[in-house]
Short mmCIF file of C-alpha atoms (C1' of nucleotides) in Angstrom, two decimals:
data_model
loop_
_atom_site.label_atom_id
_atom_site.label_comp_id
_atom_site.label_asym_id
_atom_site.label_seq_id
_atom_site.Cartn_x
_atom_site.Cartn_y
_atom_site.Cartn_z
CA MET A 1 -24.38 -27.12 29.57
CA SER A 2 -25.57 -24.09 30.29
CA HIS A 3 -26.89 -23.25 33.70
CA PRO A 4 -29.12 -19.97 35.62
CA ILE A 5 -26.98 -17.23 36.05
CA ASN A 6 -25.82 -16.23 39.71
CA VAL A 7 -24.25 -12.68 39.10
CA ALA A 8 -26.29 -10.16 37.69
CA CYS A 9 -24.28 -7.59 35.10
CA SER A 10 -25.22 -5.08 37.40
CA ASN A 11 -22.98 -6.48 39.86
CA CYS A 12 -20.26 -7.82 37.36
CA ASN A 13 -16.28 -7.02 38.04
CA LEU A 14 -16.50 -7.16 34.49
CA ARG A 15 -19.28 -4.71 33.41
CA GLU A 16 -16.93 -1.74 32.42
CA LEU A 17 -15.40 -4.01 29.65
CA CYS A 18 -18.62 -5.39 28.25
CA MET A 19 -21.49 -3.03 28.84
CA PRO A 20 -21.89 0.31 28.62
CA VAL A 21 -21.24 2.75 31.64
CA GLY A 22 -23.31 5.35 33.15
CA LEU A 23 -26.80 3.59 33.26
CA LYS A 24 -29.65 4.69 34.84
CA PRO A 25 -31.08 2.29 37.10
CA GLU A 26 -33.76 1.26 35.27
CA GLU A 27 -31.31 1.04 32.40
CA LEU A 28 -29.23 -1.01 34.50
CA GLN A 29 -32.72 -3.58 35.14
CA ARG A 30 -33.31 -4.04 31.57
CA ILE A 31 -29.34 -5.21 30.87
CA ASP A 32 -29.91 -7.48 33.44
CA GLU A 33 -32.50 -9.32 31.16
CA LEU A 34 -29.68 -9.75 28.55
CA VAL A 35 -27.84 -12.35 29.93
CA ALA A 36 -30.45 -15.23 29.53
CA THR A 37 -27.85 -18.36 30.94
CA ARG A 38 -24.19 -19.03 31.50
CA ARG A 39 -22.40 -21.50 29.78
CA LYS A 40 -18.84 -23.80 30.60
CA VAL A 41 -16.99 -24.17 28.00
CA LYS A 42 -14.38 -26.81 28.42
CA ARG A 43 -10.71 -26.34 26.82
CA GLY A 44 -10.56 -27.60 23.34
CA THR A 45 -14.13 -27.78 22.79
CA THR A 46 -16.11 -25.23 20.81
CA LEU A 47 -18.58 -22.50 22.17
CA PHE A 48 -20.05 -22.58 17.82
CA ARG A 49 -18.40 -23.93 14.67
CA ASN A 50 -19.02 -22.28 11.45
CA GLY A 51 -22.15 -23.63 9.77
CA GLU A 52 -23.99 -23.09 13.37
CA ARG A 53 -26.97 -21.21 13.67
CA PHE A 54 -26.63 -17.78 14.83
CA ASP A 55 -29.06 -16.53 17.79
CA ALA A 56 -26.80 -14.95 20.61
CA LEU A 57 -23.38 -13.10 20.81
CA TYR A 58 -21.00 -14.08 24.10
CA ALA A 59 -19.75 -12.01 26.44
CA ILE A 60 -16.69 -14.21 28.09
CA ARG A 61 -16.55 -14.44 31.79
CA THR A 62 -13.62 -16.86 32.21
CA GLY A 63 -11.01 -18.43 30.14
CA PHE A 64 -9.50 -17.56 26.68
CA PHE A 65 -10.58 -18.07 23.33
CA LYS A 66 -9.56 -18.48 19.38
CA THR A 67 -10.95 -18.21 16.44
CA CYS A 68 -10.28 -19.47 13.44
CA ILE A 69 -12.07 -19.86 9.75
CA THR A 70 -11.61 -22.56 7.42
CA ALA A 71 -11.45 -22.01 3.96
CA GLU A 72 -12.36 -25.17 1.36
CA ASP A 73 -9.41 -26.32 0.68
CA GLY A 74 -8.55 -26.90 4.26
CA ARG A 75 -6.10 -24.08 4.87
CA ASP A 76 -7.51 -22.19 8.49
CA GLN A 77 -6.70 -18.91 9.92
CA VAL A 78 -6.93 -17.67 13.46
CA THR A 79 -8.89 -14.56 13.11
CA GLY A 80 -8.43 -13.65 16.83
CA PHE A 81 -7.95 -14.42 20.51
CA GLN A 82 -10.34 -13.37 23.33
CA MET A 83 -9.79 -13.07 26.90
CA ALA A 84 -12.53 -11.80 29.63
CA GLY A 85 -14.99 -8.98 28.92
CA GLU A 86 -14.56 -9.49 25.26
CA ILE A 87 -17.79 -10.38 23.10
CA ILE A 88 -17.53 -12.64 20.42
CA GLY A 89 -20.11 -14.11 17.84
CA LEU A 90 -20.53 -10.97 15.93
CA ASP A 91 -19.57 -13.15 12.68
CA GLY A 92 -22.99 -14.68 12.81
CA ILE A 93 -25.25 -11.74 12.20
CA VAL A 94 -25.02 -11.63 8.95
CA ASN A 95 -26.39 -14.75 7.66
CA ASP A 96 -28.07 -16.14 10.79
CA HIS A 97 -24.71 -18.10 10.86
CA HIS A 98 -21.80 -18.50 12.20
CA THR A 99 -18.97 -18.52 9.73
CA CYS A 100 -15.46 -19.60 12.45
CA ASP A 101 -15.25 -21.40 15.48
CA ALA A 102 -14.93 -20.06 18.97
CA VAL A 103 -12.58 -22.95 20.74
CA ALA A 104 -11.72 -22.59 23.94
CA LEU A 105 -7.82 -22.25 24.80
CA GLU A 106 -9.03 -23.04 28.75
CA ASP A 107 -11.69 -23.83 30.50
CA ALA A 108 -14.23 -20.98 30.20
CA GLU A 109 -17.62 -19.36 30.89
CA VAL A 110 -19.23 -17.30 28.81
CA CYS A 111 -22.43 -15.09 29.07
CA VAL A 112 -25.15 -15.95 26.44
CA MET A 113 -27.06 -12.97 25.16
CA PRO A 114 -29.84 -13.52 22.94
CA PHE A 115 -29.44 -11.50 19.89
CA ASP A 116 -32.84 -11.03 19.11
CA LYS A 117 -33.00 -9.57 23.25
CA ILE A 118 -30.17 -7.20 22.11
CA SER A 119 -31.93 -5.84 19.37
CA GLU A 120 -35.20 -5.29 21.47
CA ILE A 121 -33.43 -3.76 24.63
CA SER A 122 -31.25 -1.84 22.42
CA ARG A 123 -34.07 0.01 20.53
CA ASP A 124 -35.44 0.99 24.18
CA VAL A 125 -31.83 1.99 26.07
CA ALA A 126 -30.11 4.25 23.90
CA SER A 127 -26.71 3.24 25.39
CA LEU A 128 -26.66 -0.03 25.08
CA GLN A 129 -27.71 0.82 21.00
CA HIS A 130 -24.60 3.09 20.52
CA HIS A 131 -22.54 0.24 22.89
CA LEU A 132 -23.12 -2.45 20.16
CA HIS A 133 -22.63 -0.07 17.66
CA ARG A 134 -19.12 0.67 19.35
CA ILE A 135 -18.04 -2.76 19.96
CA MET A 136 -18.45 -4.08 16.70
CA SER A 137 -16.84 -1.09 14.94
CA ARG A 138 -14.02 -1.88 17.31
CA GLU A 139 -13.44 -5.21 15.99
CA ILE A 140 -13.16 -3.38 12.61
CA VAL A 141 -10.98 -1.37 13.58
CA ARG A 142 -8.52 -4.04 15.19
CA GLU A 143 -9.11 -6.27 12.22
CA HIS A 144 -7.18 -2.97 9.92
CA GLY A 145 -4.46 -3.35 12.40
CA VAL A 146 -4.27 -6.89 11.76
CA MET A 147 -4.24 -6.40 7.93
CA LEU A 148 -0.91 -4.14 8.46
CA LEU A 149 0.79 -6.36 10.28
CA LEU A 150 -0.25 -9.11 7.71
CA GLY A 151 0.38 -7.21 4.75
CA THR A 152 3.44 -4.96 5.82
CA MET A 153 5.29 -6.33 8.80
CA HIS A 154 8.72 -8.66 9.23
CA ALA A 155 8.45 -12.13 11.47
CA GLU A 156 10.07 -9.46 13.96
CA GLU A 157 7.50 -7.29 13.97
CA ARG A 158 5.00 -9.38 13.52
CA VAL A 159 5.70 -11.69 16.96
CA ALA A 160 6.74 -8.06 19.15
CA ALA A 161 3.14 -6.36 18.24
CA PHE A 162 1.44 -9.75 19.25
CA LEU A 163 3.13 -9.67 22.63
CA LEU A 164 3.26 -5.77 23.15
CA ASN A 165 -0.85 -6.48 22.22
CA LEU A 166 -1.48 -9.24 24.68
CA VAL A 167 0.04 -7.73 28.00
CA GLN A 168 -1.71 -4.88 27.18
CA ARG A 169 -4.86 -6.17 27.39
CA LEU A 170 -3.84 -8.43 30.32
CA HIS A 171 -3.21 -5.41 31.93
CA THR A 172 -6.12 -3.31 31.65
CA ARG A 173 -7.71 -6.57 33.02
CA GLY A 174 -5.33 -6.39 36.16
CA PHE A 175 -2.65 -8.63 35.61
CA SER A 176 1.09 -8.05 35.03
CA ARG A 177 2.27 -5.57 32.68
CA SER A 178 5.02 -7.91 32.35
CA GLU A 179 4.20 -11.48 32.35
CA VAL A 180 2.70 -13.43 30.05
CA VAL A 181 1.35 -17.26 30.56
CA LEU A 182 0.62 -17.63 26.61
CA ARG A 183 -2.81 -19.88 26.53
CA MET A 184 -2.19 -20.60 22.69
CA THR A 185 0.67 -22.94 21.44
CA ARG A 186 3.39 -21.57 18.84
CA GLU A 187 1.41 -23.38 15.93
CA GLU A 188 -1.64 -21.23 17.05
CA ILE A 189 0.77 -17.88 17.28
CA GLY A 190 1.68 -18.65 14.34
CA ASN A 191 -1.18 -19.09 12.18
CA TYR A 192 -2.66 -15.50 13.27
CA LEU A 193 0.54 -13.82 12.44
CA GLY A 194 0.92 -15.44 9.03
CA LEU A 195 4.09 -17.31 10.18
CA LYS A 196 4.79 -20.89 10.53
CA LEU A 197 5.17 -22.46 14.30
CA GLU A 198 9.28 -22.41 13.71
CA THR A 199 9.41 -18.82 12.74
CA VAL A 200 7.79 -17.90 15.62
CA SER A 201 9.97 -19.98 18.07
CA ARG A 202 13.04 -18.56 16.70
CA THR A 203 11.93 -15.16 17.18
CA PHE A 204 11.20 -15.52 20.62
CA SER A 205 14.50 -16.89 20.93
CA LYS A 206 16.18 -13.95 19.09
CA PHE A 207 14.03 -11.81 21.22
CA ALA A 208 15.77 -13.34 24.26
CA GLU A 209 19.15 -13.50 22.84
CA MET A 210 18.90 -9.51 22.75
CA GLY A 211 17.17 -9.36 26.42
CA MET A 212 14.55 -7.87 25.56
CA ILE A 213 12.32 -11.07 27.04
CA THR A 214 12.78 -14.53 29.16
CA VAL A 215 10.42 -17.46 27.22
CA ARG A 216 10.01 -20.43 29.22
CA HIS A 217 7.90 -22.21 26.99
CA ARG A 218 4.05 -20.68 27.60
CA HIS A 219 5.59 -18.35 30.27
CA VAL A 220 7.55 -15.11 28.37
CA ARG A 221 8.35 -12.68 30.75
CA ILE A 222 8.92 -8.68 29.24
CA LEU A 223 12.23 -7.31 30.16
CA ASP A 224 12.33 -4.39 27.56
CA VAL A 225 8.67 -3.12 26.65
CA ASP A 226 10.69 -0.25 24.74
CA ALA A 227 12.67 -2.24 22.50
CA LEU A 228 9.42 -3.98 21.74
CA LYS A 229 7.73 -1.44 20.46
CA ARG A 230 11.07 0.22 18.78
CA LEU A 231 10.80 -2.95 17.05
CA VAL A 232 7.04 -2.67 15.63
CA GLY A 233 7.39 0.47 14.77
CA PRO A 234 10.16 2.81 14.42
CA PRO A 235 9.15 6.25 16.52
CA GLY A 236 10.29 8.96 14.80
CA GLY A 237 12.56 6.48 13.55
CA ALA A 238 13.55 5.74 9.82
CA ALA A 239 10.86 6.06 7.21
CA MET B 1 -19.55 20.23 -2.00
CA SER B 2 -22.46 18.75 -0.16
CA HIS B 3 -26.15 19.64 -2.37
CA PRO B 4 -29.61 18.56 -1.72
CA ILE B 5 -30.66 15.09 -2.45
CA ASN B 6 -32.68 14.54 -5.92
CA VAL B 7 -33.25 10.83 -5.38
CA ALA B 8 -34.98 9.32 -2.50
CA CYS B 9 -33.98 6.12 -0.84
CA SER B 10 -37.11 4.85 -1.64
CA ASN B 11 -36.31 5.99 -5.56
CA CYS B 12 -32.82 4.60 -5.87
CA ASN B 13 -31.61 1.73 -8.38
CA LEU B 14 -29.65 0.69 -5.33
CA ARG B 15 -31.98 0.34 -2.55
CA GLU B 16 -31.47 -3.61 -2.58
CA LEU B 17 -27.45 -3.08 -1.86
CA CYS B 18 -27.52 -0.54 0.57
CA MET B 19 -30.81 -0.84 2.09
CA PRO B 20 -33.28 -3.14 3.89
CA VAL B 21 -35.60 -4.97 1.61
CA GLY B 22 -39.54 -5.66 2.24
CA LEU B 23 -40.22 -1.81 4.06
CA LYS B 24 -43.95 -0.92 5.04
CA PRO B 25 -44.90 2.35 3.38
CA GLU B 26 -44.73 4.14 6.19
CA GLU B 27 -41.01 2.63 7.19
CA LEU B 28 -40.13 3.47 4.00
CA GLN B 29 -40.95 6.98 4.65
CA ARG B 30 -38.65 7.39 7.57
CA ILE B 31 -35.77 5.68 5.81
CA ASP B 32 -35.85 8.64 2.97
CA GLU B 33 -35.16 10.75 6.16
CA LEU B 34 -31.81 9.41 6.45
CA VAL B 35 -30.04 10.88 3.86
CA ALA B 36 -29.52 14.37 4.46
CA THR B 37 -27.41 15.33 1.49
CA ARG B 38 -24.66 13.94 -1.45
CA ARG B 39 -21.61 14.80 -1.80
CA LYS B 40 -19.30 14.69 -4.81
CA VAL B 41 -16.26 13.71 -4.49
CA LYS B 42 -13.47 14.44 -7.25
CA ARG B 43 -11.09 11.54 -8.04
CA GLY B 44 -7.99 11.93 -6.03
CA THR B 45 -9.90 13.68 -2.69
CA THR B 46 -10.59 12.16 0.54
CA LEU B 47 -14.21 11.59 1.42
CA PHE B 48 -12.78 11.44 5.31
CA ARG B 49 -8.91 11.38 6.98
CA ASN B 50 -7.65 8.99 9.87
CA GLY B 51 -8.33 11.53 12.52
CA GLU B 52 -11.09 13.67 11.05
CA ARG B 53 -14.33 13.62 13.61
CA PHE B 54 -17.01 10.83 12.74
CA ASP B 55 -20.93 12.52 12.63
CA ALA B 56 -22.17 10.47 9.76
CA LEU B 57 -21.88 7.30 7.34
CA TYR B 58 -21.35 7.19 3.62
CA ALA B 59 -23.51 5.29 1.11
CA ILE B 60 -21.65 5.09 -2.15
CA ARG B 61 -23.74 6.01 -5.18
CA THR B 62 -20.96 6.28 -7.91
CA GLY B 63 -17.70 5.69 -7.90
CA PHE B 64 -15.09 3.48 -6.59
CA PHE B 65 -13.14 4.03 -3.27
CA LYS B 66 -10.04 2.54 -1.50
CA THR B 67 -10.05 3.33 2.29
CA CYS B 68 -6.49 2.88 3.71
CA ILE B 69 -4.43 3.70 7.08
CA THR B 70 -1.53 4.28 7.84
CA ALA B 71 1.12 3.24 10.89
CA GLU B 72 2.65 5.65 13.07
CA ASP B 73 5.99 4.71 11.15
CA GLY B 74 4.57 5.77 7.71
CA ARG B 75 3.57 2.26 6.07
CA ASP B 76 0.58 2.08 5.42
CA GLN B 77 -2.35 -0.76 3.76
CA VAL B 78 -5.31 -0.71 1.55
CA THR B 79 -8.24 -2.21 4.00
CA GLY B 80 -10.56 -2.36 1.02
CA PHE B 81 -11.71 -0.95 -1.87
CA GLN B 82 -15.48 -0.10 -1.95
CA MET B 83 -17.81 0.38 -4.93
CA ALA B 84 -21.18 1.82 -5.41
CA GLY B 85 -24.12 0.23 -3.10
CA GLU B 86 -20.89 -0.48 -0.40
CA ILE B 87 -20.87 1.53 3.04
CA ILE B 88 -18.06 3.52 4.43
CA GLY B 89 -17.20 4.82 7.63
CA LEU B 90 -18.05 2.32 10.18
CA ASP B 91 -14.41 2.25 11.88
CA GLY B 92 -15.29 6.18 12.82
CA ILE B 93 -17.91 4.42 15.37
CA VAL B 94 -15.67 3.52 18.29
CA ASN B 95 -14.23 6.70 19.23
CA ASP B 96 -16.42 8.92 17.39
CA HIS B 97 -13.00 9.80 14.95
CA HIS B 98 -11.93 7.89 11.72
CA THR B 99 -9.37 5.85 11.90
CA CYS B 100 -8.32 5.48 8.04
CA ASP B 101 -8.60 7.74 4.82
CA ALA B 102 -11.40 7.17 2.55
CA VAL B 103 -9.49 8.37 -1.13
CA ALA B 104 -11.99 8.12 -4.06
CA LEU B 105 -10.04 6.50 -7.54
CA GLU B 106 -12.76 7.89 -9.48
CA ASP B 107 -15.03 10.82 -9.51
CA ALA B 108 -17.89 10.59 -7.16
CA GLU B 109 -20.41 10.73 -4.99
CA VAL B 110 -22.26 9.54 -1.53
CA CYS B 111 -24.95 9.54 0.18
CA VAL B 112 -24.19 11.15 3.48
CA MET B 113 -26.31 9.00 6.43
CA PRO B 114 -25.89 11.15 9.88
CA PHE B 115 -25.04 8.36 12.27
CA ASP B 116 -27.88 9.72 15.19
CA LYS B 117 -29.91 9.65 12.69
CA ILE B 118 -29.42 6.16 11.75
CA SER B 119 -29.65 5.54 15.47
CA GLU B 120 -32.70 7.14 15.76
CA ILE B 121 -34.49 5.79 13.02
CA SER B 122 -33.04 2.21 13.83
CA ARG B 123 -34.92 2.86 17.01
CA ASP B 124 -38.14 2.62 15.98
CA VAL B 125 -37.40 0.58 12.50
CA ALA B 126 -36.30 -3.03 13.24
CA SER B 127 -35.25 -3.60 9.90
CA LEU B 128 -33.06 -0.98 9.82
CA GLN B 129 -31.58 -1.76 12.95
CA HIS B 130 -31.40 -5.50 11.66
CA HIS B 131 -29.72 -4.18 8.32
CA LEU B 132 -27.04 -1.92 10.15
CA HIS B 133 -26.14 -5.19 12.29
CA ARG B 134 -25.81 -6.72 9.22
CA ILE B 135 -23.69 -4.22 7.46
CA MET B 136 -21.18 -4.14 10.44
CA SER B 137 -21.43 -8.14 10.37
CA ARG B 138 -20.68 -8.80 6.52
CA GLU B 139 -17.44 -6.14 6.59
CA ILE B 140 -16.18 -8.07 10.02
CA VAL B 141 -17.05 -11.51 8.37
CA ARG B 142 -15.03 -9.84 4.76
CA GLU B 143 -12.30 -8.82 6.57
CA HIS B 144 -11.74 -12.74 8.22
CA GLY B 145 -11.50 -13.16 4.19
CA VAL B 146 -8.88 -10.87 4.31
CA MET B 147 -6.90 -12.23 7.04
CA LEU B 148 -6.88 -15.90 5.84
CA LEU B 149 -5.43 -14.82 2.37
CA LEU B 150 -3.22 -12.26 4.01
CA GLY B 151 -1.99 -15.27 6.06
CA THR B 152 -1.97 -17.82 3.88
CA MET B 153 -2.07 -17.35 0.08
CA HIS B 154 0.21 -17.36 -2.06
CA ALA B 155 1.26 -14.57 -4.22
CA GLU B 156 -1.31 -16.35 -7.49
CA GLU B 157 -3.89 -17.15 -4.87
CA ARG B 158 -3.61 -13.65 -3.58
CA VAL B 159 -4.33 -12.29 -7.18
CA ALA B 160 -6.71 -14.35 -8.60
CA ALA B 161 -8.84 -14.01 -4.97
CA PHE B 162 -8.47 -10.47 -5.83
CA LEU B 163 -9.69 -10.70 -9.41
CA LEU B 164 -12.34 -12.76 -8.26
CA ASN B 165 -13.91 -10.93 -6.15
CA LEU B 166 -13.52 -7.69 -8.35
CA VAL B 167 -15.85 -9.42 -11.02
CA GLN B 168 -18.18 -10.96 -8.92
CA ARG B 169 -19.25 -8.02 -6.97
CA LEU B 170 -19.13 -5.72 -10.39
CA HIS B 171 -21.61 -8.42 -11.87
CA THR B 172 -24.19 -7.93 -8.90
CA ARG B 173 -24.08 -4.76 -10.60
CA GLY B 174 -25.42 -5.43 -13.48
CA PHE B 175 -21.92 -5.37 -15.27
CA SER B 176 -19.69 -7.63 -17.25
CA ARG B 177 -18.93 -11.25 -15.50
CA SER B 178 -15.35 -11.42 -17.44
CA GLU B 179 -14.65 -7.76 -18.47
CA VAL B 180 -13.21 -5.61 -15.41
CA VAL B 181 -11.34 -2.32 -15.84
CA LEU B 182 -9.16 -1.69 -12.92
CA ARG B 183 -10.03 1.73 -10.86
CA MET B 184 -6.96 1.20 -8.88
CA THR B 185 -2.66 1.02 -9.74
CA ARG B 186 -0.49 -2.00 -9.32
CA GLU B 187 1.02 -0.35 -6.44
CA GLU B 188 -2.62 -0.25 -4.78
CA ILE B 189 -3.56 -3.47 -5.85
CA GLY B 190 -0.28 -4.86 -4.49
CA ASN B 191 -0.96 -3.12 -1.28
CA TYR B 192 -3.89 -4.58 -0.08
CA LEU B 193 -2.68 -7.99 -1.29
CA GLY B 194 0.15 -7.83 1.13
CA LEU B 195 2.35 -7.83 -2.16
CA LYS B 196 4.71 -5.18 -4.15
CA LEU B 197 3.59 -3.87 -7.70
CA GLU B 198 5.99 -6.06 -9.58
CA THR B 199 4.72 -9.01 -8.34
CA VAL B 200 0.96 -7.83 -9.08
CA SER B 201 2.25 -6.93 -12.50
CA ARG B 202 4.38 -10.23 -13.07
CA THR B 203 1.56 -12.68 -11.68
CA PHE B 204 -0.87 -10.07 -14.07
CA SER B 205 1.57 -11.66 -17.01
CA LYS B 206 2.10 -15.20 -15.67
CA PHE B 207 -1.95 -15.58 -16.10
CA ALA B 208 -1.83 -13.57 -19.14
CA GLU B 209 0.69 -16.02 -20.36
CA MET B 210 -0.98 -19.53 -18.81
CA GLY B 211 -4.61 -18.17 -20.71
CA MET B 212 -6.34 -16.91 -17.94
CA ILE B 213 -6.68 -13.28 -18.75
CA THR B 214 -5.90 -10.81 -21.16
CA VAL B 215 -4.64 -7.53 -19.31
CA ARG B 216 -4.05 -3.90 -21.37
CA HIS B 217 -3.39 -1.37 -18.60
CA ARG B 218 -6.46 -1.27 -16.29
CA HIS B 219 -8.46 -3.03 -18.86
CA VAL B 220 -8.65 -6.94 -17.66
CA ARG B 221 -10.69 -9.67 -19.52
CA ILE B 222 -11.11 -12.81 -18.05
CA LEU B 223 -11.05 -16.02 -19.89
CA ASP B 224 -11.08 -18.83 -17.80
CA VAL B 225 -13.09 -18.18 -14.26
CA ASP B 226 -12.71 -22.01 -13.59
CA ALA B 227 -9.06 -22.00 -13.90
CA LEU B 228 -8.62 -18.98 -11.56
CA LYS B 229 -11.06 -20.52 -9.11
CA ARG B 230 -8.38 -23.78 -9.20
CA LEU B 231 -5.87 -21.42 -8.36
CA VAL B 232 -7.56 -19.85 -5.26
CA GLY B 233 -8.63 -22.58 -3.41
CA PRO B 234 -8.70 -26.60 -5.17
CA PRO B 235 -11.87 -27.24 -4.97
CA GLY B 236 -11.95 -31.23 -4.53
CA GLY B 237 -8.14 -30.49 -4.85
CA ALA B 238 -4.87 -31.42 -3.49
CA ALA B 239 -5.07 -30.91 0.60
"C1'" DC C 1 6.90 17.21 -27.66
"C1'" DG C 2 8.41 16.64 -23.16
"C1'" DG C 3 7.71 15.65 -18.25
"C1'" DT C 4 5.44 12.58 -15.46
"C1'" DA C 5 2.87 8.52 -13.59
"C1'" DG C 6 2.41 4.18 -13.82
"C1'" DG C 7 3.72 -0.27 -15.35
"C1'" DT C 8 6.79 -4.22 -17.55
"C1'" DT C 9 10.52 -7.47 -16.87
"C1'" DG C 10 15.21 -9.46 -15.39
"C1'" DA C 11 18.74 -10.18 -11.98
"C1'" DC C 12 20.36 -10.94 -7.05
"C1'" DC C 13 19.07 -11.47 -2.76
"C1'" DA C 14 17.01 -12.30 2.36
"C1'" DC C 15 13.59 -13.83 4.71
"C1'" DC C 16 10.99 -17.31 5.89
"C1'" DT C 17 9.41 -22.18 4.75
"C1'" DT C 18 10.45 -26.61 4.46
"C1'" DC C 19 12.63 -30.88 6.29
"C1'" DA C 20 14.64 -32.83 9.50
"C1'" DA C 21 16.08 -34.30 14.27
"C1'" DG C 22 16.04 -34.24 18.67
"C1'" DG C 23 15.26 -32.30 23.61
"C1'" DA C 24 11.24 -31.15 27.23
"C1'" DC C 25 7.18 -31.22 29.58
"C1'" DC C 26 2.51 -33.53 31.19
"C1'" DG C 27 -0.35 -36.83 32.42
"C1'" DT C 28 -1.56 -41.79 32.15
"C1'" DG C 29 -0.83 -46.19 33.82
"C1'" DG C 30 2.45 -49.87 35.73
"C1'" DC D 1 8.29 -44.02 42.04
"C1'" DC D 2 9.19 -44.59 37.08
"C1'" DA D 3 8.44 -45.48 32.28
"C1'" DC D 4 5.89 -44.81 28.48
"C1'" DG D 5 3.64 -42.19 24.86
"C1'" DG D 6 2.37 -38.41 22.87
"C1'" DT D 7 2.11 -32.64 21.93
"C1'" DC D 8 4.71 -29.14 21.72
"C1'" DC D 9 9.02 -26.76 21.33
"C1'" DT D 10 13.91 -25.77 19.86
"C1'" DT D 11 17.19 -25.15 16.50
"C1'" DG D 12 19.59 -26.62 12.35
"C1'" DA D 13 20.51 -26.60 6.97
"C1'" DA D 14 18.80 -26.04 2.68
"C1'" DG D 15 15.39 -23.91 -0.35
"C1'" DG D 16 12.09 -20.95 -2.67
"C1'" DT D 17 9.08 -17.31 -2.97
"C1'" DG D 18 8.59 -12.69 -3.65
"C1'" DG D 19 11.12 -8.44 -2.21
"C1'" DT D 20 14.29 -5.14 -3.84
"C1'" DC D 21 16.92 -2.83 -7.73
"C1'" DA D 22 17.27 -1.09 -12.12
"C1'" DA D 23 16.83 -0.30 -16.81
"C1'" DC D 24 12.95 0.56 -19.90
"C1'" DC D 25 8.86 1.05 -21.70
"C1'" DT D 26 4.16 3.41 -22.47
"C1'" DA D 27 -0.05 6.61 -21.62
"C1'" DC D 28 -1.16 10.29 -20.70
"C1'" DC D 29 -1.14 15.34 -19.99
"C1'" DG D 30 0.34 19.73 -19.84
#
DNA sequence: CGGTAGGTTGACCACCTTCAAGGACCGTGG
DNA sequence: CCACGGTCCTTGAAGGTGGTCAACCTACCG
């Protein structure tokens, strides 16, 4: 399940995504202590679950995750989709227990960073300290955006925003800015966006009819980014 | 606008709410350095605004705030209501600029804690470090809950959850567990809950008809907590 | 006392959900 | 190779929840 690492953070090609930049050599060395082990997570299995003890943050090295919470009555909500270079597990810090499930949507590998080690090292290395704060703050700001989406947007706007966000993040990772292979089902997308899977499907079809995208199963090609952007938020447009 | 403090954290009656517990005397002394000044914020004015430079977190000493973000097209979303003992400003850490507005809903006073001072002291005082991490993590978890609410709940469930959450937080601050004086308008409540103000109003009326609450303007009395709880999430109830 | 902001209530309607049926793809096993 | 089952997806028709629009009311404040 977990195994020793073979690539140090200092050599990792994802370093700019999950670690601070501009470190001095001796700081870099301390950072390399951070990742205790790697862990492979098979598609469909969980990295951690609601209720489990929290003791580490995870940096995604490869693969794709969703995080979701479940209410007592069984309703659940996908709170995010995470890809390479992103950090998951922040929810567990408050009460030393995770409050959501992290499920791999494809075979994945994560770097395990024991939280007490993070705390310890960030007391010595100010840039790591600040980096951690920024990561948490970024997550808070991201969730504000999701609240705006869920609170004010219509179905088409939500789906457009979802696609744009996804393709943008993939692009910063070196992938195409117009091709997406969805790693999640329509139901998972809908759950995240506060819509039913049928609505997501219909909206995809509608975008395709309008010539903004092509959809074949999970393969989406974006034909007209600007049209999508216009959908999510009229730029100078009507109030 | 801002003025020297007259009550040290070590003497503050809100200490358990916004500061770590179980500090050693010398740590307490360092904590007292945290709050540089106090600042009064008049009702209807902002503590900070989207786009302003971030350099401090704020602990609410008295009063009541809302935070809200605004999309380019003018739509906005209330992301939370904050009361005494709670910390605001976390959104600003990522990019050194605030991304939301913090508006006082009644005359308020906050403790200004310069963020570089927080960082510095938390490098020496591990319990402060952990406390900060917990505060940020708690905010992330809270927002997960809001996402669940916005993504899956019906109007009645949302309003019930809102009232219960409010009264619960007031109760931990020593107020009644059945009396609430709302500090925000129906429109602000609706915005937060992803509903229109008319829907909030109607839902209040419906709850009143059902004998669960009484409403007179902004004064709400909760008559049947359990009924409200049953609304938000059927306990063992129907799936 | 009049103006204004905030709140309530009603009628109608739109968007999304619900329910249902059919179809495409994938892995497995014959 | 094809048949088979299962999951995932698409599309249609009908219905409901909450939105929209509008009128009226109340409290508050100069």
